[in-house]
Amino acid sequence: MSSLFSDTDLECLSRLLNTRQAGFPLTQAWLTSQGVDVDLLSRLCQAGFLHPLDAQTYRVAGDQLLGDGLLSVATEGRADVHLAGRTALAYHRIQHNLAARSVIRLMGNGDYSPPVWAGDCHYRDASGLFDFSAEEGERLDLDTRPPLGGPFSIRCASRERALLELLYDEEVFQDRDETQQLIFGITNCRAQWMGALLARCQEPRVIERFYVSFVHQPYVGFETKALFKDYHIRIP
């Protein structure tokens, strides 16, 4: 090892170990910012200290990569890509045994391909699901935010948005029965956010599925017919 690394290299390596976040892959851009040039990077891989995940991403030897860490790095630089639908609901503690799958649901605007090393991630372009074109600035929970207790660079749909994404995914990612089992666990939606999102929803099938699912379901935080009336949404 000493023949491969100078004292300066070892100081850089020590700084890297103290700075990095355990369980997170290391990108080449981050390594460069820590003083690791291409030559040193090559020698770190040669010595077995770093293991390439792809051409731009590395794992520290012996490090157990965390799901949140993988997703954080996998979505870096794509603020629109977020935990969506059933995965977002799971982050909000809304889950059912029938939905206990390890698949990660991601949505965003436009093309995106999750890296293979990020795990079993399924991405869907949902750029046409909502129309926020008339709005400026922060959209509160109508948009996406970092989940509580999670890495700041992962974004997650609010439970209200995630519910509509779940309905958008019906017959694509899960069947009707699985959708309904998850919906039965939803009891605390906020009418203000739910109505605003429905008013901006551009998918008639989602609005219809929402109405059918909730018109006779109590204890969800709103009365469906009143919600549609208040936000001028046409009842399917």
Tab-separated table of C-alpha atoms in Angstrom:
chain	number	residue	atom	x	y	z
A	1	MET	CA	0.000	0.000	0.000
A	2	SER	CA	2.780	2.436	0.957
A	3	SER	CA	4.427	1.968	-2.446
A	4	LEU	CA	1.250	3.172	-4.145
A	5	PHE	CA	0.607	6.233	-1.983
A	6	SER	CA	2.672	9.207	-0.879
A	7	ASP	CA	2.180	10.984	2.444
A	8	THR	CA	0.139	13.604	0.606
A	9	ASP	CA	-2.065	10.883	-0.861
A	10	LEU	CA	-2.616	9.351	2.572
A	11	GLU	CA	-3.578	12.745	3.997
A	12	CYS	CA	-6.102	13.123	1.172
A	13	LEU	CA	-7.407	9.627	1.871
A	14	SER	CA	-7.788	10.388	5.591
A	15	ARG	CA	-9.680	13.594	4.786
A	16	LEU	CA	-11.940	11.677	2.400
A	17	LEU	CA	-12.801	9.086	5.055
A	18	ASN	CA	-13.608	11.783	7.609
A	19	THR	CA	-15.732	13.804	5.196
A	20	ARG	CA	-17.769	11.177	3.386
A	21	GLN	CA	-21.217	10.057	4.519
A	22	ALA	CA	-21.209	6.355	5.385
A	23	GLY	CA	-23.560	4.268	3.267
A	24	PHE	CA	-23.482	6.684	0.313
A	25	PRO	CA	-21.743	5.981	-3.002
A	26	LEU	CA	-19.021	8.459	-3.969
A	27	THR	CA	-19.273	10.276	-7.278
A	28	GLN	CA	-16.210	11.242	-9.270
A	29	ALA	CA	-17.282	14.892	-9.025
A	30	TRP	CA	-17.326	14.673	-5.221
A	31	LEU	CA	-13.984	12.849	-5.132
A	32	THR	CA	-12.478	15.559	-7.325
A	33	SER	CA	-13.771	18.214	-4.927
A	34	GLN	CA	-11.920	16.378	-2.143
A	35	GLY	CA	-8.610	16.512	-4.030
A	36	VAL	CA	-8.717	13.048	-5.616
A	37	ASP	CA	-7.411	13.417	-9.158
A	38	VAL	CA	-7.699	10.808	-11.912
A	39	ASP	CA	-4.322	9.262	-11.094
A	40	LEU	CA	-5.058	8.884	-7.382
A	41	LEU	CA	-8.526	7.548	-8.169
A	42	SER	CA	-6.996	4.869	-10.377
A	43	ARG	CA	-4.570	3.848	-7.641
A	44	LEU	CA	-7.324	3.721	-5.015
A	45	CYS	CA	-9.235	1.320	-7.269
A	46	GLN	CA	-6.069	-0.681	-7.959
A	47	ALA	CA	-5.449	-1.048	-4.222
A	48	GLY	CA	-9.023	-2.225	-3.691
A	49	PHE	CA	-9.970	0.747	-1.525
A	50	LEU	CA	-12.625	1.878	-4.019
A	51	HIS	CA	-14.852	-0.348	-6.150
A	52	PRO	CA	-16.449	1.141	-9.298
A	53	LEU	CA	-20.237	0.979	-9.487
A	54	ASP	CA	-20.143	2.609	-12.910
A	55	ALA	CA	-17.821	4.964	-14.784
A	56	GLN	CA	-18.584	7.889	-12.455
A	57	THR	CA	-19.582	6.288	-9.139
A	58	TYR	CA	-17.666	4.305	-6.518
A	59	ARG	CA	-18.166	2.365	-3.300
A	60	VAL	CA	-15.692	2.350	-0.423
A	61	ALA	CA	-14.479	-1.196	0.278
A	62	GLY	CA	-16.433	-2.779	3.118
A	63	ASP	CA	-19.073	-0.033	3.136
A	64	GLN	CA	-22.690	-1.217	3.379
A	65	LEU	CA	-24.585	1.040	1.009
A	66	LEU	CA	-27.914	2.312	2.325
A	67	GLY	CA	-31.097	2.541	0.291
A	68	ASP	CA	-31.438	6.262	0.998
A	69	GLY	CA	-27.790	6.776	0.137
A	70	LEU	CA	-28.154	4.996	-3.186
A	71	LEU	CA	-31.261	6.995	-4.095
A	72	SER	CA	-29.695	10.265	-2.975
A	73	VAL	CA	-26.747	9.839	-5.327
A	74	ALA	CA	-28.824	8.260	-8.122
A	75	THR	CA	-31.112	11.326	-8.298
A	76	GLU	CA	-28.384	13.917	-7.755
A	77	GLY	CA	-28.804	16.826	-10.143
A	78	ARG	CA	-32.425	15.942	-10.962
A	79	ALA	CA	-34.629	17.942	-8.592
A	80	ASP	CA	-37.768	16.806	-10.431
A	81	VAL	CA	-37.115	13.081	-9.864
A	82	HIS	CA	-38.777	12.077	-6.613
A	83	LEU	CA	-40.121	9.193	-4.557
A	84	ALA	CA	-43.627	8.755	-5.886
A	85	GLY	CA	-46.860	6.818	-5.528
A	86	ARG	CA	-46.671	3.742	-3.316
A	87	THR	CA	-43.032	4.402	-2.336
A	88	ALA	CA	-43.840	7.936	-1.185
A	89	LEU	CA	-46.845	6.635	0.766
A	90	ALA	CA	-44.554	4.136	2.493
A	91	TYR	CA	-42.311	7.041	3.548
A	92	HIS	CA	-45.446	8.622	5.016
A	93	ARG	CA	-46.091	5.376	6.970
A	94	ILE	CA	-48.969	4.351	4.703
A	95	GLN	CA	-48.405	0.773	3.635
A	96	HIS	CA	-50.263	-2.529	3.433
A	97	ASN	CA	-49.026	-6.114	3.492
A	98	LEU	CA	-50.143	-6.599	-0.093
A	99	ALA	CA	-47.908	-3.689	-1.046
A	100	ALA	CA	-44.819	-4.916	0.806
A	101	ARG	CA	-42.507	-4.924	-2.191
A	102	SER	CA	-38.969	-3.608	-2.362
A	103	VAL	CA	-39.472	-1.886	-5.726
A	104	ILE	CA	-38.779	1.859	-5.575
A	105	ARG	CA	-41.231	4.030	-7.494
A	106	LEU	CA	-39.789	7.212	-8.998
A	107	MET	CA	-41.458	9.893	-11.114
A	108	GLY	CA	-40.242	13.076	-12.731
A	109	ASN	CA	-40.399	15.247	-15.803
A	110	GLY	CA	-38.824	13.867	-18.956
A	111	ASP	CA	-36.363	11.086	-19.596
A	112	TYR	CA	-34.419	9.502	-16.755
A	113	SER	CA	-32.872	6.069	-16.302
A	114	PRO	CA	-32.052	4.991	-12.725
A	115	PRO	CA	-28.576	3.454	-12.512
A	116	VAL	CA	-28.508	-0.317	-12.080
A	117	TRP	CA	-26.667	-0.035	-8.762
A	118	ALA	CA	-29.517	2.012	-7.227
A	119	GLY	CA	-31.589	-1.147	-6.752
A	120	ASP	CA	-34.971	-2.128	-8.152
A	121	CYS	CA	-36.128	1.337	-9.223
A	122	HIS	CA	-38.932	1.938	-11.683
A	123	TYR	CA	-39.205	5.412	-13.210
A	124	ARG	CA	-42.129	6.975	-15.041
A	125	ASP	CA	-42.299	10.301	-16.836
A	126	ALA	CA	-45.212	12.109	-15.165
A	127	SER	CA	-44.698	15.524	-16.732
A	128	GLY	CA	-48.306	15.559	-17.942
A	129	LEU	CA	-49.938	14.585	-14.650
A	130	PHE	CA	-50.195	18.092	-13.129
A	131	ASP	CA	-50.219	21.584	-14.611
A	132	PHE	CA	-48.369	24.095	-12.453
A	133	SER	CA	-47.687	26.497	-15.335
A	134	ALA	CA	-49.767	29.317	-13.851
A	135	GLU	CA	-47.831	29.294	-10.573
A	136	GLU	CA	-44.572	30.814	-9.481
A	137	GLY	CA	-42.339	30.193	-6.490
A	138	GLU	CA	-42.676	27.439	-3.926
A	139	ARG	CA	-45.760	25.248	-4.220
A	140	LEU	CA	-45.806	24.014	-0.627
A	141	ASP	CA	-46.764	20.331	-0.518
A	142	LEU	CA	-48.289	20.489	-3.986
A	143	ASP	CA	-44.768	19.814	-5.152
A	144	THR	CA	-42.140	17.589	-3.566
A	145	ARG	CA	-39.887	18.014	-0.545
A	146	PRO	CA	-37.147	16.078	1.201
A	147	PRO	CA	-38.744	13.390	3.415
A	148	LEU	CA	-38.425	13.845	7.161
A	149	GLY	CA	-35.329	12.124	8.456
A	150	GLY	CA	-34.018	11.416	4.966
A	151	PRO	CA	-31.094	12.750	2.974
A	152	PHE	CA	-31.811	16.281	1.795
A	153	SER	CA	-31.162	15.476	-1.860
A	154	ILE	CA	-33.960	12.913	-2.142
A	155	ARG	CA	-37.345	14.475	-2.764
A	156	CYS	CA	-40.641	12.848	-1.866
A	157	ALA	CA	-44.231	13.534	-2.895
A	158	SER	CA	-46.612	14.696	-0.198
A	159	ARG	CA	-49.161	12.063	0.795
A	160	GLU	CA	-51.834	13.912	-1.212
A	161	ARG	CA	-49.725	14.025	-4.356
A	162	ALA	CA	-48.546	10.441	-3.783
A	163	LEU	CA	-52.176	9.310	-3.647
A	164	LEU	CA	-52.892	10.767	-7.093
A	165	GLU	CA	-49.639	9.264	-8.393
A	166	LEU	CA	-50.784	5.908	-7.023
A	167	LEU	CA	-54.032	6.232	-8.991
A	168	TYR	CA	-52.020	7.297	-12.053
A	169	ASP	CA	-50.001	4.081	-11.707
A	170	GLU	CA	-53.052	1.843	-11.509
A	171	GLU	CA	-53.019	-0.829	-14.254
A	172	VAL	CA	-49.398	0.140	-14.971
A	173	PHE	CA	-47.549	-0.564	-11.742
A	174	GLN	CA	-50.189	-2.195	-9.571
A	175	ASP	CA	-53.709	-3.578	-10.039
A	176	ARG	CA	-56.967	-2.167	-8.686
A	177	ASP	CA	-57.035	-4.471	-5.663
A	178	GLU	CA	-53.585	-3.385	-4.547
A	179	THR	CA	-54.513	0.273	-5.046
A	180	GLN	CA	-57.613	-0.136	-2.882
A	181	GLN	CA	-55.697	-1.903	-0.115
A	182	LEU	CA	-53.333	1.060	0.098
A	183	ILE	CA	-56.180	3.573	-0.060
A	184	PHE	CA	-57.847	1.931	2.952
A	185	GLY	CA	-54.826	3.003	5.007
A	186	ILE	CA	-55.210	6.684	4.135
A	187	THR	CA	-57.055	8.568	6.864
A	188	ASN	CA	-55.379	11.967	7.163
A	189	CYS	CA	-55.358	13.775	3.832
A	190	ARG	CA	-55.546	17.572	3.955
A	191	ALA	CA	-58.501	18.928	1.990
A	192	GLN	CA	-56.667	22.160	1.084
A	193	TRP	CA	-53.828	20.289	-0.634
A	194	MET	CA	-55.989	17.503	-2.034
A	195	GLY	CA	-58.395	19.906	-3.706
A	196	ALA	CA	-55.625	22.067	-5.132
A	197	LEU	CA	-53.852	19.055	-6.629
A	198	LEU	CA	-57.057	17.640	-8.111
A	199	ALA	CA	-57.766	21.025	-9.704
A	200	ARG	CA	-54.341	20.885	-11.373
A	201	CYS	CA	-54.562	17.218	-12.381
A	202	GLN	CA	-54.505	16.755	-16.160
A	203	GLU	CA	-55.426	13.053	-16.228
A	204	PRO	CA	-59.233	12.435	-16.348
A	205	ARG	CA	-58.710	8.756	-15.430
A	206	VAL	CA	-56.974	9.777	-12.194
A	207	ILE	CA	-59.815	12.131	-11.250
A	208	GLU	CA	-62.383	9.438	-12.009
A	209	ARG	CA	-60.506	6.803	-10.004
A	210	PHE	CA	-60.177	9.239	-7.103
A	211	TYR	CA	-63.900	9.978	-7.065
A	212	VAL	CA	-64.892	6.304	-7.222
A	213	SER	CA	-62.399	5.401	-4.497
A	214	PHE	CA	-63.335	8.116	-1.998
A	215	VAL	CA	-66.942	9.177	-2.574
A	216	HIS	CA	-68.182	6.621	-0.019
A	217	GLN	CA	-65.096	6.418	2.195
A	218	PRO	CA	-65.295	8.296	5.518
A	219	TYR	CA	-62.439	9.443	7.744
A	220	VAL	CA	-60.035	10.589	5.036
A	221	GLY	CA	-60.011	14.285	6.011
A	222	PHE	CA	-62.517	15.553	3.447
A	223	GLU	CA	-65.962	14.931	1.949
A	224	THR	CA	-65.437	14.080	-1.713
A	225	LYS	CA	-68.499	15.726	-3.273
A	226	ALA	CA	-67.926	18.925	-1.299
A	227	LEU	CA	-64.245	18.907	-2.274
A	228	PHE	CA	-65.118	18.667	-5.978
A	229	LYS	CA	-67.649	21.482	-5.621
A	230	ASP	CA	-65.315	23.795	-3.687
A	231	TYR	CA	-62.502	23.417	-6.228
A	232	HIS	CA	-64.778	23.462	-9.296
A	233	ILE	CA	-63.830	19.959	-10.393
A	234	ARG	CA	-66.267	18.190	-12.674
A	235	ILE	CA	-67.643	15.008	-11.131
A	236	PRO	CA	-66.971	12.098	-13.536
